[in-house]
């Protein structure tokens, strides 16, 4: 006998909490930003996905604006309203990444501006924390590729990243839970702002920003789990290197 799908009020409260946090950061400009939270269900091998329906923004929404969908398909399993097209990408990420249970998609002004300036589509790092928090390299999807309308290319890159930048559009942060996705989102956008400011000051001073070397970034990715989720506070990177 099928298990009924019942709206989890605690997931609803968590969803609204992060909708307010994301909006408060200035990421939300219209109806197209969104959050997805996956929860398990015995009748759905990929779980079920809580998300905001179309036509309302994260900053305007209340719990009544949450719907629940299947993951492999766009079928609404709880609620009435249709989701946005962007939910296709989040569903495909959840389908392909069983370790990921939340995504946050926003249109960040600084990221769009930096990449629209003609800057290279790579992840330059000034500070220590982004590789540790992100855990994997950032993946850039070219502006001419619409991975929301056509998700067929997602399988080719999604295993190797925890943050996808849609050039000229926005970005999607992935997390084992919505808190981790939120931290990854904020860490990336903060580094983008730092890079913009460093480039501006360097241009005025006639200097060059001191970005981290690629080998440093790769080392930080390798030790990310131990740094962000430590079992002890000292000698973490040395212990990991010796194992």
PDB file of C-alpha atoms in Angstrom:
ATOM      1  CA  UNK A   1       0.000   0.000   0.000  1.00  0.00           C
ATOM      2  CA  UNK A   2       1.475   3.410  -0.958  1.00  0.00           C
ATOM      3  CA  UNK A   3       2.692   5.621   1.873  1.00  0.00           C
ATOM      4  CA  UNK A   4       0.857   8.974   1.826  1.00  0.00           C
ATOM      5  CA  UNK A   5       2.939  12.082   1.212  1.00  0.00           C
ATOM      6  CA  UNK A   6       2.471  14.429   4.150  1.00  0.00           C
ATOM      7  CA  UNK A   7       3.909  17.950   4.231  1.00  0.00           C
ATOM      8  CA  UNK A   8       6.663  18.065   6.865  1.00  0.00           C
ATOM      9  CA  UNK A   9       6.171  21.301   8.810  1.00  0.00           C
ATOM     10  CA  UNK A  10       9.774  21.253  10.056  1.00  0.00           C
ATOM     11  CA  UNK A  11      11.081  21.157   6.467  1.00  0.00           C
ATOM     12  CA  UNK A  12       8.669  23.997   5.704  1.00  0.00           C
ATOM     13  CA  UNK A  13      10.100  26.089   8.547  1.00  0.00           C
ATOM     14  CA  UNK A  14      13.634  25.342   7.421  1.00  0.00           C
ATOM     15  CA  UNK A  15      12.769  26.307   3.858  1.00  0.00           C
ATOM     16  CA  UNK A  16      11.306  29.670   4.899  1.00  0.00           C
ATOM     17  CA  UNK A  17      14.310  30.345   7.168  1.00  0.00           C
ATOM     18  CA  UNK A  18      16.752  29.977   4.265  1.00  0.00           C
ATOM     19  CA  UNK A  19      14.463  31.802   1.843  1.00  0.00           C
ATOM     20  CA  UNK A  20      14.663  34.775   4.221  1.00  0.00           C
ATOM     21  CA  UNK A  21      18.433  34.436   4.629  1.00  0.00           C
ATOM     22  CA  UNK A  22      19.035  34.251   0.880  1.00  0.00           C
ATOM     23  CA  UNK A  23      16.744  37.227   0.280  1.00  0.00           C
ATOM     24  CA  UNK A  24      18.415  39.202   3.052  1.00  0.00           C
ATOM     25  CA  UNK A  25      21.758  38.799   1.292  1.00  0.00           C
ATOM     26  CA  UNK A  26      20.358  40.577  -1.771  1.00  0.00           C
ATOM     27  CA  UNK A  27      20.495  37.538  -4.041  1.00  0.00           C
ATOM     28  CA  UNK A  28      16.804  37.611  -4.989  1.00  0.00           C
ATOM     29  CA  UNK A  29      15.466  40.003  -7.633  1.00  0.00           C
ATOM     30  CA  UNK A  30      12.440  38.177  -9.060  1.00  0.00           C
ATOM     31  CA  UNK A  31      10.656  34.836  -9.167  1.00  0.00           C
ATOM     32  CA  UNK A  32      13.554  32.857 -10.640  1.00  0.00           C
ATOM     33  CA  UNK A  33      15.761  32.188  -7.603  1.00  0.00           C
ATOM     34  CA  UNK A  34      14.902  29.019  -5.721  1.00  0.00           C
ATOM     35  CA  UNK A  35      15.754  26.457  -3.049  1.00  0.00           C
ATOM     36  CA  UNK A  36      15.256  22.700  -3.176  1.00  0.00           C
ATOM     37  CA  UNK A  37      15.373  20.366  -0.175  1.00  0.00           C
ATOM     38  CA  UNK A  38      15.228  16.597  -0.640  1.00  0.00           C
ATOM     39  CA  UNK A  39      13.712  14.269   1.954  1.00  0.00           C
ATOM     40  CA  UNK A  40      13.460  10.471   1.844  1.00  0.00           C
ATOM     41  CA  UNK A  41      10.224   8.639   1.100  1.00  0.00           C
ATOM     42  CA  UNK A  42       9.729   4.846   0.996  1.00  0.00           C
ATOM     43  CA  UNK A  43       7.878   4.931  -2.329  1.00  0.00           C
ATOM     44  CA  UNK A  44      10.369   7.205  -4.110  1.00  0.00           C
ATOM     45  CA  UNK A  45      13.912   5.812  -4.547  1.00  0.00           C
ATOM     46  CA  UNK A  46      15.322   9.305  -5.176  1.00  0.00           C
ATOM     47  CA  UNK A  47      13.283  10.885  -2.391  1.00  0.00           C
ATOM     48  CA  UNK A  48      10.946  13.844  -2.849  1.00  0.00           C
ATOM     49  CA  UNK A  49      11.855  17.503  -3.379  1.00  0.00           C
ATOM     50  CA  UNK A  50      10.425  20.507  -1.546  1.00  0.00           C
ATOM     51  CA  UNK A  51      10.619  23.691  -3.617  1.00  0.00           C
ATOM     52  CA  UNK A  52       8.905  27.013  -4.313  1.00  0.00           C
ATOM     53  CA  UNK A  53       6.320  27.103  -7.073  1.00  0.00           C
ATOM     54  CA  UNK A  54       6.635  29.558  -9.958  1.00  0.00           C
ATOM     55  CA  UNK A  55       5.305  33.152 -10.007  1.00  0.00           C
ATOM     56  CA  UNK A  56       6.390  34.158  -6.500  1.00  0.00           C
ATOM     57  CA  UNK A  57       9.861  35.134  -5.263  1.00  0.00           C
ATOM     58  CA  UNK A  58      11.742  33.674  -2.302  1.00  0.00           C
ATOM     59  CA  UNK A  59      11.470  37.005  -0.490  1.00  0.00           C
ATOM     60  CA  UNK A  60       7.667  37.088  -0.877  1.00  0.00           C
ATOM     61  CA  UNK A  61       6.874  33.442  -0.243  1.00  0.00           C
ATOM     62  CA  UNK A  62       5.303  31.723   2.750  1.00  0.00           C
ATOM     63  CA  UNK A  63       4.926  28.040   3.563  1.00  0.00           C
ATOM     64  CA  UNK A  64       1.791  27.905   1.410  1.00  0.00           C
ATOM     65  CA  UNK A  65       4.000  28.534  -1.632  1.00  0.00           C
ATOM     66  CA  UNK A  66       5.946  25.282  -1.187  1.00  0.00           C
ATOM     67  CA  UNK A  67       5.186  22.305  -3.397  1.00  0.00           C
ATOM     68  CA  UNK A  68       6.709  18.824  -3.431  1.00  0.00           C
ATOM     69  CA  UNK A  69       7.841  17.092  -6.606  1.00  0.00           C
ATOM     70  CA  UNK A  70       9.220  13.797  -7.757  1.00  0.00           C
ATOM     71  CA  UNK A  71      12.970  13.872  -8.503  1.00  0.00           C
ATOM     72  CA  UNK A  72      13.379  12.020 -11.837  1.00  0.00           C
ATOM     73  CA  UNK A  73      10.255  13.714 -13.215  1.00  0.00           C
ATOM     74  CA  UNK A  74       8.598  17.107 -12.758  1.00  0.00           C
ATOM     75  CA  UNK A  75       5.426  15.556 -11.372  1.00  0.00           C
ATOM     76  CA  UNK A  76       3.885  17.464  -8.460  1.00  0.00           C
ATOM     77  CA  UNK A  77       3.222  14.973  -5.655  1.00  0.00           C
ATOM     78  CA  UNK A  78       1.982  17.488  -3.068  1.00  0.00           C
ATOM     79  CA  UNK A  79       0.455  20.886  -3.768  1.00  0.00           C
ATOM     80  CA  UNK A  80      -1.074  22.345  -6.919  1.00  0.00           C
ATOM     81  CA  UNK A  81       1.152  24.998  -8.488  1.00  0.00           C
ATOM     82  CA  UNK A  82       3.747  24.428 -11.221  1.00  0.00           C
ATOM     83  CA  UNK A  83       7.460  24.856 -10.508  1.00  0.00           C
ATOM     84  CA  UNK A  84       9.799  27.087 -12.514  1.00  0.00           C
ATOM     85  CA  UNK A  85      11.842  25.713 -15.415  1.00  0.00           C
ATOM     86  CA  UNK A  86      14.943  26.056 -13.247  1.00  0.00           C
ATOM     87  CA  UNK A  87      13.712  23.191 -11.054  1.00  0.00           C
ATOM     88  CA  UNK A  88      14.718  20.833 -13.874  1.00  0.00           C
ATOM     89  CA  UNK A  89      18.391  21.464 -13.116  1.00  0.00           C
ATOM     90  CA  UNK A  90      17.991  20.921  -9.384  1.00  0.00           C
ATOM     91  CA  UNK A  91      16.064  17.696  -9.918  1.00  0.00           C
ATOM     92  CA  UNK A  92      18.770  16.377 -12.241  1.00  0.00           C
ATOM     93  CA  UNK A  93      21.464  17.266  -9.706  1.00  0.00           C
ATOM     94  CA  UNK A  94      19.588  15.373  -6.984  1.00  0.00           C
ATOM     95  CA  UNK A  95      19.035  12.408  -9.313  1.00  0.00           C
ATOM     96  CA  UNK A  96      22.726  12.160 -10.193  1.00  0.00           C
ATOM     97  CA  UNK A  97      24.158  13.061  -6.766  1.00  0.00           C
ATOM     98  CA  UNK A  98      22.638  10.930  -3.978  1.00  0.00           C
ATOM     99  CA  UNK A  99      25.048  12.645  -1.567  1.00  0.00           C
ATOM    100  CA  UNK A 100      23.392  16.024  -2.240  1.00  0.00           C
ATOM    101  CA  UNK A 101      20.096  16.875  -0.523  1.00  0.00           C
ATOM    102  CA  UNK A 102      19.762  20.610  -1.182  1.00  0.00           C
ATOM    103  CA  UNK A 103      20.412  23.197  -3.865  1.00  0.00           C
ATOM    104  CA  UNK A 104      20.182  26.977  -3.859  1.00  0.00           C
ATOM    105  CA  UNK A 105      19.941  28.843  -7.160  1.00  0.00           C
ATOM    106  CA  UNK A 106      20.346  32.639  -7.296  1.00  0.00           C
ATOM    107  CA  UNK A 107      21.326  35.400  -9.707  1.00  0.00           C
ATOM    108  CA  UNK A 108      24.266  37.083  -7.988  1.00  0.00           C
ATOM    109  CA  UNK A 109      25.060  40.590  -9.265  1.00  0.00           C
ATOM    110  CA  UNK A 110      28.819  40.436  -8.611  1.00  0.00           C
ATOM    111  CA  UNK A 111      29.254  37.074 -10.341  1.00  0.00           C
ATOM    112  CA  UNK A 112      27.283  38.133 -13.403  1.00  0.00           C
ATOM    113  CA  UNK A 113      29.198  41.424 -13.555  1.00  0.00           C
ATOM    114  CA  UNK A 114      32.631  39.798 -13.212  1.00  0.00           C
ATOM    115  CA  UNK A 115      32.029  37.236 -15.930  1.00  0.00           C
ATOM    116  CA  UNK A 116      30.271  39.788 -18.122  1.00  0.00           C
ATOM    117  CA  UNK A 117      33.374  41.994 -17.943  1.00  0.00           C
ATOM    118  CA  UNK A 118      35.323  39.574 -20.087  1.00  0.00           C
ATOM    119  CA  UNK A 119      37.237  38.071 -17.165  1.00  0.00           C
ATOM    120  CA  UNK A 120      38.369  34.451 -17.657  1.00  0.00           C
ATOM    121  CA  UNK A 121      35.895  31.814 -16.591  1.00  0.00           C
ATOM    122  CA  UNK A 122      38.040  30.326 -13.858  1.00  0.00           C
ATOM    123  CA  UNK A 123      38.009  30.315 -10.073  1.00  0.00           C
ATOM    124  CA  UNK A 124      40.638  32.716  -8.765  1.00  0.00           C
ATOM    125  CA  UNK A 125      41.196  32.628  -5.015  1.00  0.00           C
ATOM    126  CA  UNK A 126      42.618  35.309  -2.728  1.00  0.00           C
ATOM    127  CA  UNK A 127      41.614  33.887   0.654  1.00  0.00           C
ATOM    128  CA  UNK A 128      41.948  30.481   2.292  1.00  0.00           C
ATOM    129  CA  UNK A 129      38.360  29.473   2.855  1.00  0.00           C
ATOM    130  CA  UNK A 130      36.704  28.987  -0.575  1.00  0.00           C
ATOM    131  CA  UNK A 131      38.398  25.697  -1.554  1.00  0.00           C
ATOM    132  CA  UNK A 132      37.860  24.296   1.931  1.00  0.00           C
ATOM    133  CA  UNK A 133      34.156  25.227   1.987  1.00  0.00           C
ATOM    134  CA  UNK A 134      33.401  24.313  -1.629  1.00  0.00           C
ATOM    135  CA  UNK A 135      35.281  21.022  -1.464  1.00  0.00           C
ATOM    136  CA  UNK A 136      35.507  20.699  -5.247  1.00  0.00           C
ATOM    137  CA  UNK A 137      36.311  22.979  -8.211  1.00  0.00           C
ATOM    138  CA  UNK A 138      33.677  25.390  -9.500  1.00  0.00           C
ATOM    139  CA  UNK A 139      32.153  24.394 -12.832  1.00  0.00           C
ATOM    140  CA  UNK A 140      31.293  27.046 -15.426  1.00  0.00           C
ATOM    141  CA  UNK A 141      28.513  26.416 -17.955  1.00  0.00           C
ATOM    142  CA  UNK A 142      28.918  28.594 -21.089  1.00  0.00           C
ATOM    143  CA  UNK A 143      26.269  31.258 -21.676  1.00  0.00           C
ATOM    144  CA  UNK A 144      24.973  29.573 -24.844  1.00  0.00           C
ATOM    145  CA  UNK A 145      24.178  26.317 -22.976  1.00  0.00           C
ATOM    146  CA  UNK A 146      20.803  26.243 -21.193  1.00  0.00           C
ATOM    147  CA  UNK A 147      21.077  23.452 -18.645  1.00  0.00           C
ATOM    148  CA  UNK A 148      17.730  24.347 -17.105  1.00  0.00           C
ATOM    149  CA  UNK A 149      15.714  23.707 -20.268  1.00  0.00           C
ATOM    150  CA  UNK A 150      17.942  20.783 -21.360  1.00  0.00           C
ATOM    151  CA  UNK A 151      19.682  18.885 -18.558  1.00  0.00           C
ATOM    152  CA  UNK A 152      21.337  16.305 -20.814  1.00  0.00           C
ATOM    153  CA  UNK A 153      24.840  17.723 -20.291  1.00  0.00           C
ATOM    154  CA  UNK A 154      24.672  17.807 -16.479  1.00  0.00           C
ATOM    155  CA  UNK A 155      25.874  14.219 -16.051  1.00  0.00           C
ATOM    156  CA  UNK A 156      29.164  15.153 -17.705  1.00  0.00           C
ATOM    157  CA  UNK A 157      30.265  17.537 -14.936  1.00  0.00           C
ATOM    158  CA  UNK A 158      28.116  17.327 -11.822  1.00  0.00           C
ATOM    159  CA  UNK A 159      30.133  14.645  -9.992  1.00  0.00           C
ATOM    160  CA  UNK A 160      33.209  16.900  -9.945  1.00  0.00           C
ATOM    161  CA  UNK A 161      31.725  20.096  -8.502  1.00  0.00           C
ATOM    162  CA  UNK A 162      29.648  21.496  -5.650  1.00  0.00           C
ATOM    163  CA  UNK A 163      28.919  24.842  -7.280  1.00  0.00           C
ATOM    164  CA  UNK A 164      27.764  25.444 -10.851  1.00  0.00           C
ATOM    165  CA  UNK A 165      28.037  28.888 -12.445  1.00  0.00           C
ATOM    166  CA  UNK A 166      25.691  29.519 -15.371  1.00  0.00           C
ATOM    167  CA  UNK A 167      27.578  32.275 -17.184  1.00  0.00           C
ATOM    168  CA  UNK A 168      25.347  35.293 -17.831  1.00  0.00           C
ATOM    169  CA  UNK A 169      22.632  33.802 -15.652  1.00  0.00           C
ATOM    170  CA  UNK A 170      23.436  32.835 -12.070  1.00  0.00           C
ATOM    171  CA  UNK A 171      24.751  30.012  -9.937  1.00  0.00           C
ATOM    172  CA  UNK A 172      23.588  26.875  -8.166  1.00  0.00           C
ATOM    173  CA  UNK A 173      25.176  25.737  -4.907  1.00  0.00           C
ATOM    174  CA  UNK A 174      24.963  22.115  -3.796  1.00  0.00           C
ATOM    175  CA  UNK A 175      24.996  20.747  -0.258  1.00  0.00           C
ATOM    176  CA  UNK A 176      24.400  17.631   1.781  1.00  0.00           C
ATOM    177  CA  UNK A 177      21.872  19.838   3.528  1.00  0.00           C
ATOM    178  CA  UNK A 178      20.555  23.334   2.932  1.00  0.00           C
ATOM    179  CA  UNK A 179      22.974  24.849   5.460  1.00  0.00           C
ATOM    180  CA  UNK A 180      25.975  23.494   3.549  1.00  0.00           C
ATOM    181  CA  UNK A 181      24.564  24.744   0.242  1.00  0.00           C
ATOM    182  CA  UNK A 182      24.051  28.179   1.813  1.00  0.00           C
ATOM    183  CA  UNK A 183      27.616  28.300   3.133  1.00  0.00           C
ATOM    184  CA  UNK A 184      29.002  27.338  -0.271  1.00  0.00           C
ATOM    185  CA  UNK A 185      26.895  29.979  -1.979  1.00  0.00           C
ATOM    186  CA  UNK A 186      28.038  32.733   0.393  1.00  0.00           C
ATOM    187  CA  UNK A 187      31.668  31.661   0.271  1.00  0.00           C
ATOM    188  CA  UNK A 188      31.796  31.770  -3.507  1.00  0.00           C
ATOM    189  CA  UNK A 189      30.039  35.124  -3.873  1.00  0.00           C
ATOM    190  CA  UNK A 190      32.199  36.673  -1.138  1.00  0.00           C
ATOM    191  CA  UNK A 191      35.327  35.601  -3.019  1.00  0.00           C
ATOM    192  CA  UNK A 192      33.962  37.057  -6.250  1.00  0.00           C
ATOM    193  CA  UNK A 193      33.492  40.417  -4.501  1.00  0.00           C
ATOM    194  CA  UNK A 194      37.008  40.225  -3.054  1.00  0.00           C
ATOM    195  CA  UNK A 195      38.443  39.534  -6.502  1.00  0.00           C
ATOM    196  CA  UNK A 196      36.557  42.455  -8.013  1.00  0.00           C
ATOM    197  CA  UNK A 197      37.825  44.801  -5.295  1.00  0.00           C
ATOM    198  CA  UNK A 198      41.388  43.481  -5.525  1.00  0.00           C
ATOM    199  CA  UNK A 199      41.414  44.018  -9.302  1.00  0.00           C
ATOM    200  CA  UNK A 200      40.089  47.563  -8.898  1.00  0.00           C
ATOM    201  CA  UNK A 201      42.643  48.510  -6.224  1.00  0.00           C
ATOM    202  CA  UNK A 202      45.481  46.857  -8.164  1.00  0.00           C
ATOM    203  CA  UNK A 203      44.529  48.818 -11.288  1.00  0.00           C
ATOM    204  CA  UNK A 204      44.684  52.066  -9.299  1.00  0.00           C
ATOM    205  CA  UNK A 205      48.002  51.175  -7.659  1.00  0.00           C
ATOM    206  CA  UNK A 206      49.659  49.621 -10.696  1.00  0.00           C
ATOM    207  CA  UNK A 207      50.076  46.291  -8.903  1.00  0.00           C
ATOM    208  CA  UNK A 208      48.903  42.700  -9.470  1.00  0.00           C
ATOM    209  CA  UNK A 209      46.515  40.809  -7.144  1.00  0.00           C
ATOM    210  CA  UNK A 210      48.216  37.935  -5.303  1.00  0.00           C
ATOM    211  CA  UNK A 211      45.976  35.013  -6.169  1.00  0.00           C
ATOM    212  CA  UNK A 212      46.592  31.586  -4.648  1.00  0.00           C
ATOM    213  CA  UNK A 213      48.576  29.191  -6.813  1.00  0.00           C
ATOM    214  CA  UNK A 214      46.722  26.271  -8.382  1.00  0.00           C
ATOM    215  CA  UNK A 215      48.705  23.700  -6.363  1.00  0.00           C
ATOM    216  CA  UNK A 216      47.630  25.444  -3.150  1.00  0.00           C
ATOM    217  CA  UNK A 217      43.993  25.343  -4.230  1.00  0.00           C
ATOM    218  CA  UNK A 218      44.234  21.641  -5.121  1.00  0.00           C
ATOM    219  CA  UNK A 219      45.739  20.874  -1.707  1.00  0.00           C
ATOM    220  CA  UNK A 220      42.906  22.700   0.021  1.00  0.00           C
ATOM    221  CA  UNK A 221      40.310  20.716  -1.943  1.00  0.00           C
ATOM    222  CA  UNK A 222      41.960  17.475  -0.793  1.00  0.00           C
ATOM    223  CA  UNK A 223      41.755  18.440   2.876  1.00  0.00           C
ATOM    224  CA  UNK A 224      38.377  20.201   2.734  1.00  0.00           C
ATOM    225  CA  UNK A 225      36.419  17.534   4.593  1.00  0.00           C
ATOM    226  CA  UNK A 226      38.842  17.462   7.521  1.00  0.00           C
ATOM    227  CA  UNK A 227      38.917  21.247   7.797  1.00  0.00           C
ATOM    228  CA  UNK A 228      35.163  21.887   7.611  1.00  0.00           C
ATOM    229  CA  UNK A 229      34.138  18.781   9.584  1.00  0.00           C
ATOM    230  CA  UNK A 230      37.149  18.183  11.859  1.00  0.00           C
ATOM    231  CA  UNK A 231      37.494  15.292  14.272  1.00  0.00           C
ATOM    232  CA  UNK A 232      40.312  17.207  15.996  1.00  0.00           C
ATOM    233  CA  UNK A 233      41.532  20.814  15.673  1.00  0.00           C
ATOM    234  CA  UNK A 234      45.316  20.407  15.332  1.00  0.00           C
ATOM    235  CA  UNK A 235      47.648  19.065  12.620  1.00  0.00           C
ATOM    236  CA  UNK A 236      44.713  18.227  10.381  1.00  0.00           C
ATOM    237  CA  UNK A 237      46.392  18.772   7.018  1.00  0.00           C
ATOM    238  CA  UNK A 238      49.636  17.134   8.163  1.00  0.00           C
ATOM    239  CA  UNK A 239      47.827  14.030   9.371  1.00  0.00           C
ATOM    240  CA  UNK A 240      45.862  13.769   6.153  1.00  0.00           C
ATOM    241  CA  UNK A 241      49.021  14.107   4.078  1.00  0.00           C
ATOM    242  CA  UNK A 242      50.750  11.322   5.977  1.00  0.00           C
ATOM    243  CA  UNK A 243      47.956   8.788   5.561  1.00  0.00           C
TER     244      UNK A 243
END
